[in-house]
């Protein structure tokens, strides 16, 4: 950060090698077959923005904490950076990741496998700010609001431009790893990833990790904003009558990174199938791979230990079939709570939460 000019002056990370799903605003995904290290390099980390990246001046910047609190706070970027910090690794997945696998197709950015990444985030625990502000007893949620504004694309559209705002329950907000972050992978956030400050809400789909954060409002009634109800909502019919609820925790999910979709493989050769699996409030305990479209399953091995909120990379050493042909590979994770990924997509989630095993079709053919 250049405090004098007020301009972002971090290492000039450009999203090199990302796939464009939408040009303006930037909606870019990682080519997931490039998965390698546990930590996703910042330049390969997907970007999902509803409105153009706002110009932020770190000198003029203030983070306001208001609503049902005893002491309203207005903190500068320097105030936040001077506070004790915490670093955590968390996987962020966009709730629409893997949408391109939906049959029949659904509207929205056609994300393949790369709207997910695992980064190291540094910032101030949100709980430390809330303790300073003194949250009233009746508070149920914190609304997090960003500086970006515009008219959303999806119907029903609000009457004019709105900001990007999402709420999280108070209990979640008080978890130590929920951060008001200023660094990603040891560098100041890039403009597209939310410079100067963003929320990081581990365990929730990415929509909760509000970028360009300017306002935190403590509320005593559930927030009903556009991004909480119209978009990023789902139908909960567990009580018989469907009601609209905000998406929240990420579901258990695994993805195959290699081979990539429609890759051509040589027959009768060793091939290491490689991928990652993640969950929200449980640990990923087992990974199962099917080499025959789901008829049978074999167990894979993890490459990373359990680290709550971070993904676990895994592998399975395969000998490709001797006979040429088309094969469908699947991966399915099991959580420490013994739950596993569902067989298919739950339509109550609309075009979100694509958490079933995703078919990766490959061709075995002689060179
Ligand atoms: N915050 C703001 N202010 N505006 C946005 O459009 N997109 C959300 C979230 N935070 C968004 C936002 C969504 S849908 C996701 S998946 C994540 O940011 C993506 O974070 P990233 O672009 O750093 O990967």
Coordinates of C-alpha atoms and ligand atoms in Angstrom, one line a residue:
X1 CA 0.0 0.0 0.0
X2 CA 1.3 3.5 -0.9
X3 CA -0.2 5.6 1.9
X4 CA 0.7 8.9 0.2
X5 CA -0.8 8.3 -3.2
X6 CA -3.5 6.2 -1.8
X7 CA -3.0 3.7 -4.5
X8 CA -2.7 0.0 -4.3
X9 CA 0.9 -0.9 -4.7
X10 CA 1.1 -4.6 -3.8
X11 CA 2.9 -7.0 -6.0
X12 CA 1.2 -6.6 -9.3
X13 CA -0.5 -9.9 -9.4
X14 CA -2.5 -10.3 -12.6
X15 CA -5.0 -13.1 -13.1
X16 CA -2.7 -14.9 -15.5
X17 CA -4.0 -18.1 -16.8
X18 CA -7.6 -17.8 -15.6
X19 CA -10.5 -18.7 -17.8
X20 CA -13.0 -15.9 -18.6
X21 CA -16.6 -16.7 -17.7
X22 CA -17.6 -13.1 -17.9
X23 CA -15.4 -10.2 -19.0
X24 CA -16.9 -7.1 -17.3
X25 CA -17.2 -7.4 -14.3
X26 CA -14.3 -9.9 -13.9
X27 CA -15.6 -13.4 -13.5
X28 CA -12.6 -15.7 -14.0
X29 CA -12.0 -19.3 -13.0
X30 CA -8.9 -21.4 -12.4
X31 CA -8.2 -24.1 -14.9
X32 CA -8.7 -26.8 -12.2
X33 CA -6.4 -29.2 -14.0
X34 CA -3.5 -26.9 -12.8
X35 CA -4.2 -27.8 -9.2
X36 CA -0.8 -28.5 -7.7
X37 CA 0.1 -27.1 -4.3
X38 CA -2.1 -27.1 -1.1
X39 CA -2.2 -23.3 -1.4
X40 CA -3.7 -21.9 -4.6
X41 CA -1.4 -19.2 -5.9
X42 CA -3.2 -15.8 -5.8
X43 CA -2.9 -15.4 -9.6
X44 CA -4.8 -18.6 -10.1
X45 CA -7.5 -17.9 -7.5
X46 CA -10.9 -17.4 -9.1
X47 CA -12.5 -14.0 -9.2
X48 CA -16.3 -13.6 -8.7
X49 CA -17.6 -10.1 -8.8
X50 CA -21.1 -8.9 -9.4
X51 CA -20.2 -5.3 -10.1
X52 CA -17.0 -3.6 -11.4
X53 CA -14.1 -3.5 -8.9
X54 CA -14.5 -0.2 -7.0
X55 CA -11.6 2.2 -6.7
X56 CA -10.5 2.2 -3.1
X57 CA -8.4 4.9 -1.4
X58 CA -6.8 3.4 1.7
X59 CA -6.2 6.8 3.2
X60 CA -9.8 7.9 3.0
X61 CA -11.0 4.4 3.7
X62 CA -13.1 3.8 6.9
X63 CA -14.7 0.6 8.2
X64 CA -17.9 1.5 10.0
X65 CA -19.4 -0.8 12.7
X66 CA -22.8 0.3 13.6
X67 CA -26.4 -0.8 14.4
X68 CA -27.2 -2.5 17.7
X69 CA -23.9 -1.8 19.3
X70 CA -22.9 0.1 22.4
X71 CA -20.0 1.9 20.7
X72 CA -20.1 2.7 17.0
X73 CA -16.7 2.4 15.5
X74 CA -15.1 4.0 12.4
X75 CA -11.7 2.5 11.8
X76 CA -9.1 3.4 9.3
X77 CA -7.1 0.9 7.3
X78 CA -4.1 1.8 9.5
X79 CA -6.2 1.2 12.7
X80 CA -7.0 -2.3 11.4
X81 CA -3.4 -3.1 10.4
X82 CA -2.2 -2.1 13.9
X83 CA -4.4 -4.6 15.6
X84 CA -3.2 -8.1 16.5
X85 CA -3.6 -10.3 13.5
X86 CA -4.5 -13.9 12.8
X87 CA -3.8 -16.1 9.8
X88 CA -5.8 -19.1 8.7
X89 CA -6.1 -21.3 5.6
X90 CA -9.6 -21.5 4.2
X91 CA -11.1 -22.9 1.0
X92 CA -13.5 -20.6 -0.7
X93 CA -16.0 -22.0 -3.2
X94 CA -18.5 -20.0 -5.2
X95 CA -22.0 -21.5 -4.6
X96 CA -22.4 -21.7 -8.5
X97 CA -19.1 -23.7 -9.0
X98 CA -19.6 -26.7 -11.4
X99 CA -22.8 -25.2 -12.8
X100 CA -21.7 -26.3 -16.3
X101 CA -22.4 -29.9 -15.3
X102 CA -26.1 -29.3 -14.8
X103 CA -28.4 -31.0 -17.2
X104 CA -30.5 -29.4 -18.5
X105 CA -28.4 -26.2 -18.5
X106 CA -29.3 -23.4 -16.0
X107 CA -28.7 -19.7 -16.4
X108 CA -25.8 -18.0 -14.7
X109 CA -22.0 -18.0 -15.3
X110 CA -21.1 -21.4 -16.6
X111 CA -18.4 -22.3 -14.0
X112 CA -16.6 -25.6 -14.6
X113 CA -14.4 -26.8 -11.7
X114 CA -12.3 -23.7 -11.0
X115 CA -14.5 -21.4 -8.9
X116 CA -12.8 -22.8 -5.8
X117 CA -9.5 -22.1 -4.2
X118 CA -7.6 -22.5 -1.0
X119 CA -5.6 -19.6 0.3
X120 CA -3.9 -18.3 3.5
X121 CA -5.8 -15.2 4.8
X122 CA -4.4 -12.7 7.3
X123 CA -6.4 -10.1 9.1
X124 CA -8.2 -9.1 12.3
X125 CA -10.7 -11.5 13.8
X126 CA -14.2 -10.0 13.4
X127 CA -14.9 -11.1 17.0
X128 CA -12.2 -8.6 18.2
X129 CA -14.0 -5.7 16.4
X130 CA -17.4 -6.8 17.7
X131 CA -16.0 -7.0 21.3
X132 CA -14.8 -3.4 21.0
X133 CA -18.1 -2.3 19.6
X134 CA -20.1 -4.1 22.3
X135 CA -22.8 -6.0 20.5
X136 CA -26.3 -5.7 22.0
X137 CA -27.9 -8.9 23.5
X138 CA -30.7 -8.9 20.9
X139 CA -28.3 -9.0 17.9
X140 CA -28.9 -12.1 15.7
X141 CA -26.8 -11.2 12.6
X142 CA -24.1 -9.0 11.2
X143 CA -24.7 -7.4 7.8
X144 CA -21.4 -7.1 5.8
X145 CA -21.6 -4.5 3.0
X146 CA -19.1 -3.8 0.3
X147 CA -18.3 -0.6 -1.6
X148 CA -19.3 -1.9 -5.0
X149 CA -22.7 -1.0 -6.4
X150 CA -24.8 -1.7 -9.5
X151 CA -28.0 -3.2 -10.8
X152 CA -28.0 -7.0 -10.5
X153 CA -28.5 -9.1 -13.6
X154 CA -30.9 -11.7 -12.2
X155 CA -34.7 -11.1 -11.8
X156 CA -36.5 -9.9 -9.8
X157 CA -34.3 -6.8 -10.0
X158 CA -34.4 -4.1 -7.4
X159 CA -35.6 -0.7 -8.6
X160 CA -32.2 0.9 -8.7
X161 CA -28.5 0.3 -8.0
X162 CA -27.7 -1.6 -4.8
X163 CA -24.5 -2.5 -3.0
X164 CA -23.3 -6.0 -2.3
X165 CA -24.4 -7.0 1.2
X166 CA -24.7 -10.3 3.0
X167 CA -25.3 -11.2 6.6
X168 CA -23.9 -14.0 8.8
X169 CA -25.3 -15.2 12.1
X170 CA -23.7 -13.8 15.3
X171 CA -22.4 -17.2 16.4
X172 CA -20.6 -17.6 13.1
X173 CA -19.2 -14.1 13.3
X174 CA -17.7 -14.8 16.7
X175 CA -15.7 -17.8 15.4
X176 CA -11.9 -17.0 15.7
X177 CA -11.2 -17.7 12.0
X178 CA -13.8 -15.3 10.7
X179 CA -11.5 -12.5 9.6
X180 CA -11.5 -9.0 8.3
X181 CA -8.6 -9.8 6.1
X182 CA -6.1 -7.6 4.4
X183 CA -3.7 -10.2 3.1
X184 CA -4.0 -13.2 0.9
X185 CA -1.1 -15.7 0.7
X186 CA 1.2 -13.2 2.5
X187 CA 0.6 -10.2 0.2
X188 CA -1.9 -7.3 0.4
X189 CA -5.2 -8.2 -1.2
X190 CA -5.3 -7.4 -4.9
X191 CA -8.1 -5.0 -6.1
X192 CA -10.1 -7.9 -7.6
X193 CA -9.9 -9.9 -4.3
X194 CA -11.2 -7.0 -2.2
X195 CA -8.4 -4.5 -1.4
X196 CA -8.1 -3.0 1.1
X197 CA -10.3 -5.2 3.4
X198 CA -12.6 -8.1 2.9
X199 CA -14.4 -10.6 5.1
X200 CA -13.4 -14.2 5.1
X201 CA -16.0 -16.5 6.5
X202 CA -14.5 -20.0 6.4
X203 CA -17.1 -22.8 6.0
X204 CA -19.6 -20.6 4.1
X205 CA -19.9 -20.4 0.4
X206 CA -17.8 -17.6 -1.1
X207 CA -20.7 -15.2 -1.3
X208 CA -20.4 -14.5 2.5
X209 CA -16.8 -13.3 2.2
X210 CA -17.7 -9.7 1.3
X211 CA -15.0 -7.8 -0.6
X212 CA -14.2 -4.1 -0.3
X213 CA -15.9 -4.2 3.1
X214 CA -17.0 -0.8 4.3
X215 CA -19.9 -1.4 6.7
X216 CA -20.7 -4.0 9.4
X217 CA -24.2 -3.5 10.8
X218 CA -25.4 -5.4 13.9
X219 CA -29.1 -6.2 13.3
X220 CA -31.8 -7.7 15.6
X221 CA -33.9 -9.2 12.8
X222 CA -32.7 -11.5 10.0
X223 CA -31.5 -9.4 7.0
X224 CA -33.7 -9.7 3.9
X225 CA -31.4 -8.0 1.3
X226 CA -31.3 -9.0 -2.4
X227 CA -28.2 -11.2 -2.0
X228 CA -29.8 -13.0 0.9
X229 CA -33.2 -13.8 -0.5
X230 CA -33.5 -13.3 -4.3
X231 CA -30.0 -14.4 -5.1
X232 CA -28.0 -16.8 -3.0
X233 CA -31.1 -18.2 -1.5
X234 CA -32.7 -21.7 -1.7
X235 CA -36.1 -23.3 -0.9
X236 CA -36.1 -25.1 2.5
X237 CA -39.1 -27.5 2.5
X238 CA -38.0 -29.4 5.6
X239 CA -41.2 -28.3 7.4
X240 CA -43.6 -29.1 4.5
X241 CA -44.1 -25.5 3.3
X242 CA -41.1 -24.3 1.2
X243 CA -39.6 -21.1 2.6
X244 CA -36.8 -19.0 1.2
X245 CA -33.5 -19.1 3.2
X246 CA -30.0 -17.8 2.5
X247 CA -27.4 -20.2 1.4
X248 CA -24.8 -20.6 4.1
X249 CA -22.4 -23.5 4.8
X250 CA -20.5 -25.2 2.0
X251 CA -21.5 -28.7 1.3
X252 CA -19.1 -31.6 1.4
X253 CA -17.6 -31.9 -2.1
X254 CA -14.7 -33.4 -4.1
X255 CA -13.4 -32.7 -7.5
X256 CA -11.1 -34.4 -9.9
X257 CA -8.4 -32.1 -11.2
X258 CA -6.5 -34.6 -13.4
X259 CA -7.4 -36.2 -15.7
X260 CA -9.2 -33.1 -17.1
X261 CA -12.6 -33.3 -18.8
X262 CA -12.3 -35.2 -22.1
X263 CA -8.6 -35.8 -21.7
X264 CA -7.1 -38.5 -23.9
X265 CA -5.2 -41.1 -22.0
X266 CA -2.9 -43.9 -23.2
X267 CA -4.1 -47.5 -22.6
X268 CA -2.6 -49.7 -19.9
X269 CA -0.4 -47.1 -18.3
X270 CA 0.0 -45.9 -14.7
X271 CA -2.0 -42.7 -14.2
X272 CA -2.4 -40.8 -10.9
X273 CA -5.9 -39.4 -10.6
X274 CA -5.6 -36.3 -8.5
X275 CA -8.0 -33.9 -6.9
X276 CA -9.2 -32.1 -3.8
X277 CA -12.1 -32.4 -1.3
X278 CA -13.5 -30.0 1.2
X279 CA -16.3 -29.5 3.7
X280 CA -17.7 -26.8 6.0
X281 CA -18.2 -27.9 9.5
X282 CA -17.0 -31.4 9.3
X283 CA -13.7 -32.9 8.3
X284 CA -13.2 -34.8 5.0
X285 CA -12.5 -38.3 6.2
X286 CA -12.5 -40.6 3.1
X287 CA -12.3 -40.2 -0.6
X288 CA -13.7 -42.8 -3.0
X289 CA -13.1 -42.9 -6.8
X290 CA -15.2 -44.6 -9.4
X291 CA -13.5 -45.6 -12.7
X292 CA -16.7 -47.0 -14.2
X293 CA -19.3 -44.3 -14.0
X294 CA -20.4 -45.1 -10.4
X295 CA -20.8 -48.9 -10.7
X296 CA -18.0 -49.5 -8.3
X297 CA -15.8 -47.5 -6.0
X298 CA -12.2 -47.7 -4.8
X299 CA -10.6 -45.7 -2.0
X300 CA -8.0 -42.9 -2.7
X301 CA -5.3 -41.5 -0.4
X302 CA -5.1 -38.1 1.1
X303 CA -2.0 -35.9 0.5
X304 CA -2.9 -33.3 3.2
X305 CA -3.8 -33.8 6.8
X306 CA -7.1 -32.6 8.2
X307 CA -7.1 -28.9 8.6
X308 CA -10.6 -27.6 9.3
X309 CA -11.8 -25.2 6.6
X310 CA -9.0 -26.1 4.2
X311 CA -9.3 -28.6 1.4
X312 CA -7.5 -32.0 1.4
X313 CA -5.8 -33.0 -1.9
X314 CA -6.0 -36.6 -2.7
X315 CA -4.8 -39.2 -5.3
X316 CA -5.5 -42.6 -6.6
X317 CA -2.9 -44.6 -8.6
X318 CA -4.7 -46.1 -11.6
X319 CA -3.6 -48.4 -14.4
X320 CA -5.6 -47.2 -17.4
X321 CA -7.7 -49.8 -19.2
X322 CA -6.0 -51.8 -21.9
X323 CA -9.0 -51.5 -24.2
X324 CA -9.6 -48.2 -25.9
X325 CA -12.9 -46.5 -25.1
X326 CA -14.7 -43.8 -23.2
X327 CA -14.7 -43.9 -19.4
X328 CA -16.5 -41.8 -16.7
X329 CA -14.5 -41.1 -13.6
X330 CA -16.2 -39.8 -10.4
X331 CA -15.0 -38.8 -6.9
X332 CA -17.1 -38.9 -3.8
X333 CA -16.0 -37.8 -0.3
X334 CA -17.2 -38.9 3.1
X335 CA -17.2 -36.6 6.1
X336 CA -16.1 -37.4 9.6
X337 CA -19.9 -37.2 10.4
X338 CA -20.3 -40.2 8.0
X339 CA -22.3 -38.2 5.5
X340 CA -21.4 -38.5 1.9
X341 CA -22.0 -36.5 -1.2
X342 CA -25.5 -36.9 -2.7
X343 CA -26.2 -38.9 -5.9
X344 CA -27.7 -35.9 -7.7
X345 CA -28.4 -32.2 -7.5
X346 CA -31.1 -31.0 -5.1
X347 CA -33.4 -28.8 -7.2
X348 CA -34.3 -26.8 -4.1
X349 CA -30.9 -25.1 -4.5
X350 CA -31.8 -23.9 -8.1
X351 CA -28.5 -23.2 -9.9
X352 CA -26.4 -23.4 -6.8
X353 CA -24.8 -26.1 -4.5
X354 CA -23.7 -28.5 -7.2
X355 CA -22.3 -31.0 -4.7
X356 CA -22.9 -34.4 -6.3
X357 CA -20.1 -36.4 -7.8
X358 CA -19.2 -34.8 -11.1
X359 CA -18.7 -37.0 -14.2
X360 CA -15.2 -36.6 -15.7
X361 CA -15.3 -38.3 -19.1
X362 CA -12.0 -39.4 -20.5
X363 CA -10.9 -41.3 -23.7
X364 CA -8.5 -44.1 -23.6
X365 CA -6.9 -44.4 -27.0
X366 CA -3.6 -45.5 -28.5
X367 CA -1.3 -42.6 -29.5
Ligands
LIG1 N1 -18.1 -9.0 -2.3 C1 -18.5 -7.9 -2.9 N2 -18.4 -6.7 -2.4 N3 -19.0 -8.0 -4.2 C2 -19.1 -9.3 -4.8 O1 -19.6 -9.3 -6.0 N4 -18.8 -11.7 -4.6 C3 -18.9 -12.8 -3.6 C4 -17.8 -12.6 -2.6 N5 -17.7 -11.3 -2.1 C5 -18.7 -10.4 -4.1 C6 -18.2 -10.2 -2.8 C7 -18.8 -14.1 -4.2 S1 -20.3 -14.6 -5.0 C8 -17.8 -14.9 -4.1 S2 -17.8 -16.5 -4.6 C9 -16.5 -14.4 -3.5 O2 -16.6 -13.0 -3.1 C10 -15.4 -14.5 -4.5 O3 -14.2 -14.0 -3.9 P1 -12.9 -13.8 -4.9 O4 -13.3 -13.0 -6.1 O5 -11.8 -13.2 -4.1 O6 -12.5 -15.2 -5.3

